[in-house]
Structures are given as C-alpha cells and as structure tokens.
Short mmCIF file of C-alpha atoms in Angstrom, two decimals:
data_model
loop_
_atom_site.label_atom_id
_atom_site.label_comp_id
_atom_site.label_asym_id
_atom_site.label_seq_id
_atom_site.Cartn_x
_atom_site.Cartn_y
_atom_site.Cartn_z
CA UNK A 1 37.89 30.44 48.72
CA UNK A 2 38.19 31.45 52.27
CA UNK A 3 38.27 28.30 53.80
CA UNK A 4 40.02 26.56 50.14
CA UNK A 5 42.58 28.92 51.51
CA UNK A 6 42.65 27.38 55.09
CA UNK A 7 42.82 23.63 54.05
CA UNK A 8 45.42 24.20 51.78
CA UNK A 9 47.73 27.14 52.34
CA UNK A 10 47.56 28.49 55.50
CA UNK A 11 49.64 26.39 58.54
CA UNK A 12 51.49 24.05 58.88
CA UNK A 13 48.56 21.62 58.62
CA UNK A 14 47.49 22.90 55.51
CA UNK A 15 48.16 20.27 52.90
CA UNK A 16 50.82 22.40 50.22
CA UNK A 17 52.98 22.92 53.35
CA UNK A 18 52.44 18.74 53.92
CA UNK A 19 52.90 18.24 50.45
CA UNK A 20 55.59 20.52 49.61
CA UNK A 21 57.51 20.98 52.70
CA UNK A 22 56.97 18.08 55.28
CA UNK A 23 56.49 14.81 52.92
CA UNK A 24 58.45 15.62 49.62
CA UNK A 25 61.54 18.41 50.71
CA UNK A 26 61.43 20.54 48.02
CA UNK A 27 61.37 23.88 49.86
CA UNK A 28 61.51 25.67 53.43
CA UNK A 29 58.03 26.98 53.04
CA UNK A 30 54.94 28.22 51.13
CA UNK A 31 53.19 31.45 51.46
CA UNK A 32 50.45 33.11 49.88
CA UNK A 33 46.68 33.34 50.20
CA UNK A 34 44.34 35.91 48.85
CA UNK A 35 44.79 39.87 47.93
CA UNK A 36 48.85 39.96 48.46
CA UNK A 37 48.00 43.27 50.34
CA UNK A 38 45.36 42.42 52.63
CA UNK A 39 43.15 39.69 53.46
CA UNK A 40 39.39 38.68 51.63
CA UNK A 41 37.50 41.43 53.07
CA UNK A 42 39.68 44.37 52.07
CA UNK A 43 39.57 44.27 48.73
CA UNK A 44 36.92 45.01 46.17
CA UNK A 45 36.38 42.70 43.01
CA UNK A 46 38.40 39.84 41.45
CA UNK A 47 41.47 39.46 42.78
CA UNK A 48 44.38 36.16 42.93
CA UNK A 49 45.09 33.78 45.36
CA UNK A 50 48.40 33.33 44.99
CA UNK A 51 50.94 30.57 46.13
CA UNK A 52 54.82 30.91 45.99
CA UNK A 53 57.73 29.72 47.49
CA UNK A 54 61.34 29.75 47.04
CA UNK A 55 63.27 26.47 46.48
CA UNK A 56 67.13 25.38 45.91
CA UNK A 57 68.32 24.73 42.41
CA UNK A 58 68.31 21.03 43.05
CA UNK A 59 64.24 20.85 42.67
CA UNK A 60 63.16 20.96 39.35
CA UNK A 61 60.08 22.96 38.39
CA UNK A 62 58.59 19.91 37.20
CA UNK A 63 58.76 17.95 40.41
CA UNK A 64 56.97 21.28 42.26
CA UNK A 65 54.50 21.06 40.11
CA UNK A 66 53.60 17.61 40.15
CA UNK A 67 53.19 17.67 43.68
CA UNK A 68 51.58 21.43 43.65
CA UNK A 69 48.72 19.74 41.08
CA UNK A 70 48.11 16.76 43.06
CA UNK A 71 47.23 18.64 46.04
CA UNK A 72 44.71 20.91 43.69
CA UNK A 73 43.33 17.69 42.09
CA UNK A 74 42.27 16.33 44.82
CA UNK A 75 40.78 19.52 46.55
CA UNK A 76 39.33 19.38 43.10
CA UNK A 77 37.72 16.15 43.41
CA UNK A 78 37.66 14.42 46.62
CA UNK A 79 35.31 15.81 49.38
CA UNK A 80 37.15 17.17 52.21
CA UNK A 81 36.01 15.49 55.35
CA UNK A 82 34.29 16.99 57.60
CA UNK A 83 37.55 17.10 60.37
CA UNK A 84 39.42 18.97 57.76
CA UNK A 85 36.77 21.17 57.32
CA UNK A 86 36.25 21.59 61.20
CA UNK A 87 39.81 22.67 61.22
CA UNK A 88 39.23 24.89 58.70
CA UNK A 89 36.62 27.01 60.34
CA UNK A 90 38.92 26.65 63.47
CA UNK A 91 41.36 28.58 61.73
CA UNK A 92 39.45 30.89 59.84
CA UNK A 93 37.72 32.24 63.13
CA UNK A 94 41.52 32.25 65.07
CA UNK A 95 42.52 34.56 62.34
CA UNK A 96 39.47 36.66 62.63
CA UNK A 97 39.43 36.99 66.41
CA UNK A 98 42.88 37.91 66.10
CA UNK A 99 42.40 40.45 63.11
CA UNK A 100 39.66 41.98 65.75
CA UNK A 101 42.63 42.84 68.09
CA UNK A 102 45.04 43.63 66.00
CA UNK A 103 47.20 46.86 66.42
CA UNK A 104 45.13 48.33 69.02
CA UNK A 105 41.57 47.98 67.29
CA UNK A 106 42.80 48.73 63.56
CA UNK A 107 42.37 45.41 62.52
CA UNK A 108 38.53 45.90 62.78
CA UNK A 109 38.40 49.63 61.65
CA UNK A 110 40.13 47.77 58.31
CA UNK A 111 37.37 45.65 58.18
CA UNK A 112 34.42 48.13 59.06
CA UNK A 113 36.22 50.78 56.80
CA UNK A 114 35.97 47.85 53.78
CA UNK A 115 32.72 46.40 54.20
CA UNK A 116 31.67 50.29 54.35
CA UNK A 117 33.17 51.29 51.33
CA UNK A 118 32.87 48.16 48.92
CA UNK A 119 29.56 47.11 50.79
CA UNK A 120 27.52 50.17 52.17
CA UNK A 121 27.22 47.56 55.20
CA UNK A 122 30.01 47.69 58.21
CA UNK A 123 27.33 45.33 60.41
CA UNK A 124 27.99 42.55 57.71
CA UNK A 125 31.21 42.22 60.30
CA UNK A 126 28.50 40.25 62.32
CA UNK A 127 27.84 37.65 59.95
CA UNK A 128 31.15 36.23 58.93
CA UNK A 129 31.14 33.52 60.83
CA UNK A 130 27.71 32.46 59.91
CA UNK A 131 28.81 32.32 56.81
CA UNK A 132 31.95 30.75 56.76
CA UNK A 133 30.12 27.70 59.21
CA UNK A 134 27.18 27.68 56.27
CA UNK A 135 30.11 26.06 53.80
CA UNK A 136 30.08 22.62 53.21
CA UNK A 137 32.40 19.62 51.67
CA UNK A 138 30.07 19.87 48.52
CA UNK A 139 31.03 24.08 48.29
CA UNK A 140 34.53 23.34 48.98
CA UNK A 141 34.50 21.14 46.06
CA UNK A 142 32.00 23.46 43.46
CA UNK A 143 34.53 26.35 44.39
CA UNK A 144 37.54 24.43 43.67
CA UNK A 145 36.38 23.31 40.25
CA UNK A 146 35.83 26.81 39.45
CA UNK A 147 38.31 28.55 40.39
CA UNK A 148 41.49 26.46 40.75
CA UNK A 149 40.76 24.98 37.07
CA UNK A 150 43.95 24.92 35.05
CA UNK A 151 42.87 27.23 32.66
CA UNK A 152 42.24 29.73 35.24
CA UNK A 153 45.83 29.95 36.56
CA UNK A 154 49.39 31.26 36.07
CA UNK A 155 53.18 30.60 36.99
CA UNK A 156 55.98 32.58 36.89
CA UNK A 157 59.03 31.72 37.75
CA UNK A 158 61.59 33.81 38.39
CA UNK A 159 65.61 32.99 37.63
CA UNK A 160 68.36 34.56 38.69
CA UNK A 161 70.24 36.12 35.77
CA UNK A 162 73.33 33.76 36.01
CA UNK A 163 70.79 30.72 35.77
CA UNK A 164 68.60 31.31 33.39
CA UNK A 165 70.52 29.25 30.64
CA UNK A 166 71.09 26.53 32.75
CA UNK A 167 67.81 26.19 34.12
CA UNK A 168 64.58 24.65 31.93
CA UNK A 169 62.46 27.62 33.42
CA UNK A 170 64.66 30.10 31.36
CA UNK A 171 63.11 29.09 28.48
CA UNK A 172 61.02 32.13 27.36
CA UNK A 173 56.95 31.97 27.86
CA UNK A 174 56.66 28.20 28.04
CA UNK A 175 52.98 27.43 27.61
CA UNK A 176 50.54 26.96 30.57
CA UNK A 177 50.43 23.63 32.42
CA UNK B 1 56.27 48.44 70.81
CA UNK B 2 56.01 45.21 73.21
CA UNK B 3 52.68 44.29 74.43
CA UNK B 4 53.56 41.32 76.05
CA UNK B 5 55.36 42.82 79.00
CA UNK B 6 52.87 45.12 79.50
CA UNK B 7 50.25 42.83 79.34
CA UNK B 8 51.72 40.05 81.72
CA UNK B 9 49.12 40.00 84.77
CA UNK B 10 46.08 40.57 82.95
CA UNK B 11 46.96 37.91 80.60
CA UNK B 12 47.73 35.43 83.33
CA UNK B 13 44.20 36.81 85.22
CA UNK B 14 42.68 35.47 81.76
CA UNK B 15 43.90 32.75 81.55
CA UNK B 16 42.96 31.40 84.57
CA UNK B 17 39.32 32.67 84.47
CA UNK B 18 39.46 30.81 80.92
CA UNK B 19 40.48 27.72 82.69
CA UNK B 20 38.05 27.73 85.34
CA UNK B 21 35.02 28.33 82.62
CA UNK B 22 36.32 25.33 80.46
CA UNK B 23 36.22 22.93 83.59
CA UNK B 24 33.28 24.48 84.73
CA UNK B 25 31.53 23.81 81.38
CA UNK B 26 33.08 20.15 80.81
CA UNK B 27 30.65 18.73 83.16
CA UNK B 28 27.32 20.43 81.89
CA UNK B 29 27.49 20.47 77.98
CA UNK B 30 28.77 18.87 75.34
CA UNK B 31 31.97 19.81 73.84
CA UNK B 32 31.44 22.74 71.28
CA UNK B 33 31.57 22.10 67.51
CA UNK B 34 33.27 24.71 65.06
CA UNK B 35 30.41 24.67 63.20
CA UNK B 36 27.98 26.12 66.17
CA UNK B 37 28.65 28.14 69.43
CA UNK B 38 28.42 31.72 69.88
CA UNK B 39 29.80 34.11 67.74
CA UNK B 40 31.50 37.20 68.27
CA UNK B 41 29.77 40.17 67.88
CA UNK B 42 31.00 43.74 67.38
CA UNK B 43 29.34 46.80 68.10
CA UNK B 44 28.39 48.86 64.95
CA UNK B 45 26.99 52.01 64.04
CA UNK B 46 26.39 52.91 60.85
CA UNK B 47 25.35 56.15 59.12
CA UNK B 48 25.91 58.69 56.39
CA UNK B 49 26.36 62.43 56.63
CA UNK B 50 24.85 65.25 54.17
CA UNK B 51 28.18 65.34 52.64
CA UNK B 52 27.94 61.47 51.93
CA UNK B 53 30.83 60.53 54.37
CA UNK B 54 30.28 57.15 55.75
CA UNK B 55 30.55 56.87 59.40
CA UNK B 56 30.94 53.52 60.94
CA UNK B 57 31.38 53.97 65.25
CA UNK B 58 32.42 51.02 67.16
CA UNK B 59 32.66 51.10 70.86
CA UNK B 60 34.90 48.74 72.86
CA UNK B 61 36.34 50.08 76.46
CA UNK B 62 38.67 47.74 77.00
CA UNK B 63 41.77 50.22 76.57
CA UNK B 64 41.23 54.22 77.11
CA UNK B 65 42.81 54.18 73.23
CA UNK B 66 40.96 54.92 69.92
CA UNK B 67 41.54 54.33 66.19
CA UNK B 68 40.62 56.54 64.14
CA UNK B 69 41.09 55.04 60.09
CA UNK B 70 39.78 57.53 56.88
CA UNK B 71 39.82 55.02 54.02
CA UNK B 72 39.20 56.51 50.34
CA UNK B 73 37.47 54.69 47.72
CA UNK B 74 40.96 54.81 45.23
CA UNK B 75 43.45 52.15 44.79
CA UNK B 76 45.99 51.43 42.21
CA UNK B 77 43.47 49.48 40.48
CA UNK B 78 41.84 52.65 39.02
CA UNK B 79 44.25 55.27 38.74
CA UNK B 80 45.51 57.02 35.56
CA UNK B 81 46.94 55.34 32.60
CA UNK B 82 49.67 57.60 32.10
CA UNK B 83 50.24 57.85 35.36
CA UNK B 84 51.41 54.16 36.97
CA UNK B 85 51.69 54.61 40.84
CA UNK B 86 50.04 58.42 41.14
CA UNK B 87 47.54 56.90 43.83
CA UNK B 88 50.31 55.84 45.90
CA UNK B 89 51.97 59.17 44.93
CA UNK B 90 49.39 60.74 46.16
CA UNK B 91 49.26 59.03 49.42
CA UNK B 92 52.62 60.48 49.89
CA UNK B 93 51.40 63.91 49.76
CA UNK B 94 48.62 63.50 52.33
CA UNK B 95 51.42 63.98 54.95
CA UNK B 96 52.90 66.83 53.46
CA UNK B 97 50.78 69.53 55.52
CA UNK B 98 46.88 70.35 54.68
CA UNK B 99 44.75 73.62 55.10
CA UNK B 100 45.73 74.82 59.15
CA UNK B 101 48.39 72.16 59.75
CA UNK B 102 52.11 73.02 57.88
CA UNK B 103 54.18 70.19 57.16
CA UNK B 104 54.99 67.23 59.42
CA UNK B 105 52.33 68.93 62.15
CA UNK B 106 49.94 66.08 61.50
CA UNK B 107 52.74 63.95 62.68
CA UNK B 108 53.62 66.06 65.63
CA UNK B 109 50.12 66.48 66.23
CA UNK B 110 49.60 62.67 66.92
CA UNK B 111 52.95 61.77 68.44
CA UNK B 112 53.56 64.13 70.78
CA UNK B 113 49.80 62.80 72.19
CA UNK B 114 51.13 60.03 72.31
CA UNK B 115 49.48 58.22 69.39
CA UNK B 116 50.94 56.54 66.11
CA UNK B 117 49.80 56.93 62.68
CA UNK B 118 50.44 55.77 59.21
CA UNK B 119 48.30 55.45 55.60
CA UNK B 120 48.91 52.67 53.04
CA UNK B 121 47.59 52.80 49.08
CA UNK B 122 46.18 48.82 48.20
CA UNK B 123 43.88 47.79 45.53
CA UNK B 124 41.06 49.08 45.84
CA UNK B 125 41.33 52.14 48.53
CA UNK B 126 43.78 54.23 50.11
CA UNK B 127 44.04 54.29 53.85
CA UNK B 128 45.07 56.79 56.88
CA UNK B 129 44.96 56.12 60.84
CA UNK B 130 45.52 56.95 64.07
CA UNK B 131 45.83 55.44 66.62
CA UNK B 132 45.69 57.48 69.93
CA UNK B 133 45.24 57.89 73.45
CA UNK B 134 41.52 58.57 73.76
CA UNK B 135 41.53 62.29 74.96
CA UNK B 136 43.16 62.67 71.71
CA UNK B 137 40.69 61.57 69.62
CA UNK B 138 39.02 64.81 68.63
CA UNK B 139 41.87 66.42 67.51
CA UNK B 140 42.82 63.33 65.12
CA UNK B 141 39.38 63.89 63.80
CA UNK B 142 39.98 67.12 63.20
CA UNK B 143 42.96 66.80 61.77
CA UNK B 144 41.88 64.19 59.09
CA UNK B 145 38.61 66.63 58.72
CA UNK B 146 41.70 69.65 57.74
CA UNK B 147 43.06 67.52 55.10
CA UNK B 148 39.98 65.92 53.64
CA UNK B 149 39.09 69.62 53.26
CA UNK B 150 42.13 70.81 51.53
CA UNK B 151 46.07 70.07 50.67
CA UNK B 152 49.00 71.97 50.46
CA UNK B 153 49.43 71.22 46.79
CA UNK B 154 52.87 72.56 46.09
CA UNK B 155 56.00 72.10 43.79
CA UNK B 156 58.02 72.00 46.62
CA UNK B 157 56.31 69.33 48.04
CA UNK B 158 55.44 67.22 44.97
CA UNK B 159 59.13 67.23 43.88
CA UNK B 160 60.06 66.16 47.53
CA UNK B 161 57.45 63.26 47.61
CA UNK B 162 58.67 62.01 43.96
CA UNK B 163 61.85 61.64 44.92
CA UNK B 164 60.52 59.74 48.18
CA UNK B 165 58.32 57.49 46.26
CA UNK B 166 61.10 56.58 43.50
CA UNK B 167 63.33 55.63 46.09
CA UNK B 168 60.99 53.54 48.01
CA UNK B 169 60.63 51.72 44.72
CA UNK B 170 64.27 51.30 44.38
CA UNK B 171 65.20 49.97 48.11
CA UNK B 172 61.57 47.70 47.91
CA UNK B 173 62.20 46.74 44.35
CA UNK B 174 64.68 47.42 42.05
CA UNK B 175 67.84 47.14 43.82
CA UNK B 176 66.04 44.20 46.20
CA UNK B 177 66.77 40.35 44.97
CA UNK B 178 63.05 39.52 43.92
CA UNK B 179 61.91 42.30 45.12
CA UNK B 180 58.18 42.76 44.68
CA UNK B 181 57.81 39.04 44.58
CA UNK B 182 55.02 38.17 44.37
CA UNK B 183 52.33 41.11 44.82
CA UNK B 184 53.77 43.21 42.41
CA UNK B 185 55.02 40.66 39.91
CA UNK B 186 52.95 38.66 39.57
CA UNK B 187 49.51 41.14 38.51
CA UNK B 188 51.68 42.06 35.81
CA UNK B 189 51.70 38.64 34.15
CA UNK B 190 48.55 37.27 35.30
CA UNK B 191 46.03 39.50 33.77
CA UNK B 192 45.63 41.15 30.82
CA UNK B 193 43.25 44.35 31.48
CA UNK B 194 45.53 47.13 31.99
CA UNK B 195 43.76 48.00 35.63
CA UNK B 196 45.27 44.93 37.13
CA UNK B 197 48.30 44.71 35.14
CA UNK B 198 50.08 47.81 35.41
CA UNK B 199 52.92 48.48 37.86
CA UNK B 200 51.41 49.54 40.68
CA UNK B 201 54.16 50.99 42.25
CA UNK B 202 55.03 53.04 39.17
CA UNK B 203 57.41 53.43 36.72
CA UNK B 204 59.91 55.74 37.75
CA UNK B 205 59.04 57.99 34.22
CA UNK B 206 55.38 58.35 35.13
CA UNK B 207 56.25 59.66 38.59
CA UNK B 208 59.09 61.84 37.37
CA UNK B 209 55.81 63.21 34.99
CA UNK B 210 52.95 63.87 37.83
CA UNK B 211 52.15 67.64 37.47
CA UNK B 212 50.73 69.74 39.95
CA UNK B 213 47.31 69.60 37.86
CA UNK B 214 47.53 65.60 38.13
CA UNK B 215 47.79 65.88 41.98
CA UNK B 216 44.70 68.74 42.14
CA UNK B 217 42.43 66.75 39.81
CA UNK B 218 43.22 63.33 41.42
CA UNK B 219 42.12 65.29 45.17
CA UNK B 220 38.98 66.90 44.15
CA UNK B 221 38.09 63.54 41.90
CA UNK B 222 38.69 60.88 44.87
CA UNK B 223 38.99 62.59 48.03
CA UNK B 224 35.68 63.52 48.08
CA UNK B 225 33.52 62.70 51.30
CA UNK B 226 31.00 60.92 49.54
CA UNK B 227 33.86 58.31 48.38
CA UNK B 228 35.38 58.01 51.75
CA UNK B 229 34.47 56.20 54.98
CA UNK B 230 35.17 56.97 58.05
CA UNK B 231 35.98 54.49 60.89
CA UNK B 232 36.25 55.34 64.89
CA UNK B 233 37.03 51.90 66.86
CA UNK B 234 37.85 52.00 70.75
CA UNK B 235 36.87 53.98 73.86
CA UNK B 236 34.92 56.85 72.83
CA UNK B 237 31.65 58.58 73.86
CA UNK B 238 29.29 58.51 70.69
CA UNK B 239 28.03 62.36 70.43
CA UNK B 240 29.21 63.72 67.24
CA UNK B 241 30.68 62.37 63.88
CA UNK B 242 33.83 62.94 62.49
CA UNK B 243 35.70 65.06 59.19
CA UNK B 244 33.36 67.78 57.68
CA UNK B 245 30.42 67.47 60.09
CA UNK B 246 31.68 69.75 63.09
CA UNK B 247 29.89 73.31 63.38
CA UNK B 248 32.95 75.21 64.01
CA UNK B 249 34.51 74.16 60.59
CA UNK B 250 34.14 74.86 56.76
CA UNK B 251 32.07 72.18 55.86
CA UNK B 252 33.81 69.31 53.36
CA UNK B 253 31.49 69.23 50.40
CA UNK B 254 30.88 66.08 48.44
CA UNK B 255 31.83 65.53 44.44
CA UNK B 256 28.37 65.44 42.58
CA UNK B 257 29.78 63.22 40.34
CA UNK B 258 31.93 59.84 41.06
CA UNK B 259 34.38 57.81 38.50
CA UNK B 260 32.58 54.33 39.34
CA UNK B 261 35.32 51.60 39.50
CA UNK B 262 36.20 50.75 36.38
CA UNK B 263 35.69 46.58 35.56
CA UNK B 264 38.20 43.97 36.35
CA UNK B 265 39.51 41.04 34.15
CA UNK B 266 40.12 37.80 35.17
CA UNK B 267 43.43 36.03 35.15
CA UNK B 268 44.87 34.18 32.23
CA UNK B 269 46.63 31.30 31.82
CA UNK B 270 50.48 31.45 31.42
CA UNK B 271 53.41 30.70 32.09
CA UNK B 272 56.51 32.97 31.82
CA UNK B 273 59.75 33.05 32.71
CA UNK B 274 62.00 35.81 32.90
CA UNK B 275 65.29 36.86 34.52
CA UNK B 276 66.51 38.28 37.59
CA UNK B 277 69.70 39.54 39.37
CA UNK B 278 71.24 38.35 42.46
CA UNK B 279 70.41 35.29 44.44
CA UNK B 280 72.04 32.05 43.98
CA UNK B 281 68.42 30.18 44.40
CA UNK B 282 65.81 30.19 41.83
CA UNK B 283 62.43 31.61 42.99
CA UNK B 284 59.15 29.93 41.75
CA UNK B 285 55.24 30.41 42.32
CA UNK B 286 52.49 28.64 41.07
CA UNK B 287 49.20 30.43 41.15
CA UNK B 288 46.14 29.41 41.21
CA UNK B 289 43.01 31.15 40.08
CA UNK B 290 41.18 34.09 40.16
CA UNK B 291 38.90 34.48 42.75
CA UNK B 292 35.33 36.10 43.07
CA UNK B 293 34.80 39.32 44.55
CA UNK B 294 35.55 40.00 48.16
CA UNK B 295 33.79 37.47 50.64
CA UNK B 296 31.14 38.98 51.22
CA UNK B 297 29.60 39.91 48.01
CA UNK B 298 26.82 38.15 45.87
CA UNK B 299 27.42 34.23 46.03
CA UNK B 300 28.68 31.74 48.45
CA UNK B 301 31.80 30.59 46.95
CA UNK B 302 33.71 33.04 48.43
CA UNK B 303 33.17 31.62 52.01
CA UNK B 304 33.98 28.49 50.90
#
C-alpha cells in the first residue's frame, strides 16, 4: 500500500488530487494516507488508509463518489505503467530521505524505535528501499484488489447540524456503496 | 525554530557541489533509474540489555546534537476497557516529576541545556524525546533512566493531569468544528473490535474515573524495560547504553510477564452519517480499506 498510497493520494500528481481537485472541482484538496498518526512504519498491525476532504454544499456526495470509485477501479484493474510507478518510488524515497532528517534526527529514532519494538530489527531501516523498488505493476494491482475492494471500506460523512435535513447524507446509516 | 537562516551557506556550498557531481556524471553514465542506484544507508546498532531494554545507537556527526527517543510498547490500541484514553493519560503523568527529579525538572533539565523535548501516545506505543546539544546527552539518559525507574504517582498530580487531558480534548475536539476529523472519527465507525473502536482520546467519564491504582498498575504493567526501546540518533561516542544499565544507579528491572498485544479487527463496510455543529460546509471522507500490518512485516503487499 505504500506506493498505492503514492500514485494515488499523495501530491499533486497523485491521481484523487487530478481527479478530485484539478479535472472535476469538487474540492480544494484531499488528504490522507496511512496510520492518521504516523506514517507505515510506526505502527503495529492493521490499520486504515484513509482519504477525506472537505467540499462546499454545492457537490453532492454522489458526484464525489463517482469520481472517488473511478480512480479506485482503475488502480483496481488497469496496470499502472511503469512511469507512474517510477514516480512513485521517486516519491516514496523523497519522503524517506526527508523523514531521515527530520527534526534534528527524530525522524529516524521514530523509525529505529518502531522497527525495534514491532520488529526486534532497527537494521530493517536498510532495506526499505529494496523493497519498495522490488514492487511491480502486477503487486500494485494484487494489492489493490485486496485491499481497496468495496466491501473492505467505509464513509462517513459528517454534516453540520443545520444541514443535516437538507442534505441526502443526513439520512441515518445509509448502506455501504 | 528557523533552520533555513541558519543553514543558508552550507546549503548554497551543497548545492553547488551537487551541481558539479550531476554534470560531472552526465558525461560518464547513464541517467539513474528509480528503480536502481545506491541506497541510503544508516548506521545501526542493535542490542538488548539484561533488563530486556532494546538499544538501537545510530551515529551521524553531522551536527554536535543528539536525540535521544524512549518509545514504550502501549498505545491506545490496548489499553483498558473501562478506561478510554488512560494511555494517553498516562503519558501526561510522565512529566509530572519521577524518582530524583520533582516536577517540571525534566523540563528544566533539558531546556535550560539547551535541548527540546516532548512525548506523544499513538496506536501502538507511547513515545518520549529529547533532543539536545550533545554534551547533554548523558544527563537526558539519565533522566529518562529516573523515570523508567519510578513516578511520582500522586493525587495531586493525577487530578492536575485529568483536568489537562479533558481540556485538551475539549479545545482539539469537542468545542473544535470537526474536530478529530478524521483520526479519531473515523476508528470509531470503521471497525467493530472494541481495541480499534473506542475513543482514543477518552471519554471525559473514564478520565474523571482513573484511580491512583489504575495509574500504578498501568506503570509497572507497560513501562517495563523489556517492553521499551531505546533510541540514541546523532553525535555521540558509543561507550555505554542508556536507562537502567549505568553502574551508579538502581538498576530498572524488567516485568517477567508481558500483556501481548491483544488482536486487531479489520474494517467493515459502512456508511454513516451523523451530525455536527458549526461550519457552514459539509465535511466528507471516503475510506478505503484496511491495510496489512506495518510495511515491513510478513508479505509484500505492504510495499506495494
């Protein structure tokens, strides 16, 4: 999911921000990614990726959505090529060089401290970019079947008090897309 | 704090050395593709102490500055059921003075050498660090070693700390439009096992109930040296490991036994609604998925 994560979330290249933001207008951004509190390596055992943004009352959840599936469809079942997935790794190493030097050194206690804790194994900090260059347009798409599979997700969306009558999202616990 | 200023020659001297490699190398290899090159490597040293504290040194001499991070092997994930948000709680009180240091010395201790520190509860650990000039390393070591050792437990201070922690809830989340959106809402309605779907930050009840006992059990069961790692990054002369191991101190004994993390569910699908005040603009998220464990365990999916 690391680089899943890349291609699609993180950037403005990344193609929800494309989708969502760039092409179609229906918000000023999209954040997310995975472990709200951390990163990949800092956490131990299951945990969300999460996308969310915040859009004008104007967009309907239903035209988010269909735009927010497409992009997971095709991820889904298209190959990425392997320029996207050059950018990817591009990416993915920027942010860990920079988590390396962030704060004065923390950033990679954070990371030593996890893979310490969670793995018994603080050198594994040597082998995450062999790793992440191992993944290929087939894994992207295995990975995506498995985990961004419809019946493997949530939404919530959140309405301001005043709104919730007037919007279609106040309905209570509509069922799963 | 503003690096940049401070950094403005030496950046510039970079720069220009980077410049000068990249036309030097343009006319002997081929450009380099993401997928190969060097890597970065970072200097580790790994080993345990008798006590089972896990001590991970890395050495990098750039700066004369050292970080010193103690992370314990408790998050939110697996703290009591009656007790939503003890583990951040409990974070709280790590600052409220330990065995030779009274309260706010810790602080002093570190700022006045010119250091900064700080501690955060996530998931699946709690985390404290320093980050200091390097003659001031050793006594940040020993000062984590004091409290790893022992904690002034008191009323006084546990009433204090509640009444920090319930108003940090209330300016970060309950008088905040969408506040806790998303990391805090959206656990709640994504998964179903209790672990990952409580409120993390607590309700205010179950802090208003945290008894002395709670705080005493919850040290001796997860502060432990054996569930801890310890983490020195920066410019630092490897001789002698960190909390618990020096000769002139009480050594910090481990917990025979451990509370192994409890198992995790997966997320559900759902979708809920439900209302909130302020804000004239709606706020939605879509998630997707629950992903496998942490990148670096078991299978390959998580790289991808």
């Amino acid at each position: 999911m690391g680089l899943i994560d890349e291609i699609m979330l993180q950037g403005k290249d990344s193609r929800l921000y494309q989708a969502l933001v760039q092409k179609n207008g229906l918000t000023g951004d999209v954040n997310g990614g995975i472990n709200e509190l951390g990163n990949m390596f800092n956490i131990n055992g299951p945990v969300l990726w999460d996308v969310s943004l915040i859009h004008d009352k104007d967009k309907s959840d239903e035209q988010i959505l269909k735009v927010f599936d497409a992009e997971i469809e095709k991820i889904r079942t298209t190959p990425v090529d392997q320029a996207t997935l050059d950018r990817a790794l591009v990416k993915k190493r920027s942010w860990f060089y920079d988590k390396m030097e962030q704060f004065n050194g923390f950033g990679k206690a954070d990371m030593l401290a996890s893979l310490a804790l969670f793995d018994d194994d603080p050198k594994k900090i040597n082998q995450i970019e062999a790793e992440f260059r191992k993944v290929t347009p087939a894994l992207i798409q295995k990975t995506a079947q498995t985990y961004l599979a419809p019946e493997n997700r949530t939404i919530l969306v959140i309405v301001p008090k005043g709104d919730a009558k007037e919007s279609p999202a106040g309905a209570p616990a509509k069922s799963g897309k | 704090m503003n690096h940049a200023s401070r950094r403005g020659p030496a950046a510039l001297g970079s720069l220009l050395f980077l410049l000068a490699a990249a036309t030097a190398a343009a006319g002997t290899a081929p450009p380099e593709s993401p997928s190969t090159g060097p890597a970065y490597q970072v200097d580790v040293e790994y080993s345990k102490l008798p006590n089972g504290l896990k001590v991970v040194l890395s050495r990098d001499t750039t700066a004369p500055v050292a970080v010193v991070a103690v992370y314990y092997n408790i998050g939110f994930r697996i703290e009591p059921k009656d007790r939503t948000g003890f583990a951040h709680l409990f974070e709280h009180m790590m600052f409220q003075g330990s065995e030779n240091l009274g309260k706010m010395e810790f602080i002093k201790l570190v700022n006045s050498n010119g250091g900064t520190l700080n501690g955060s509860t996530r998931f699946d650990f709690t985390n404290y660090f320093e980050v200091v000039p390097s003659h001031a390393l050793e006594a940040a070591l020993w000062a984590e070693a004091d409290r790893m050792k022992g904690l002034a437990i008191t009323g006084e201070n546990l009433k204090n700390q509640q009444e920090v922690v319930k108003n940090e809830v209330r300016v970060n989340v309950l008088n905040q439009p969408y506040g806790g959106f998303p990391w805090l809402d959206m656990p709640q309605y994504a998964n179903t096992n209790w672990f990952n779907s409580h409120n993390f930050y607590g309700d205010l009840k179950d802090l208003d109930s945290a008894t002395l006992e709670d705080v005493s059990k919850f040290f001796k069961t997860f502060y432990a040296p054996n569930n801890a790692a310890l983490v020195v990054v920066g410019d630092f002369i490897p001789r002698r490991p960190g909390p618990g191991s020096t000769s002139t101190s009480r050594p910090c004994r481990p917990r025979s036994s451990l509370r192994s993390p409890t198992s995790r569910s997966r997320g559900r699908r759902r979708r809920s609604a439900r209302a909130r005040t302020t804000s004239s603009r709606p706020a939605r998220r879509s998630r997707s998925a629950t992903t496998p464990p942490g990148a670096t365990r078991r299978s390959t999916t998580p790289w991808a």
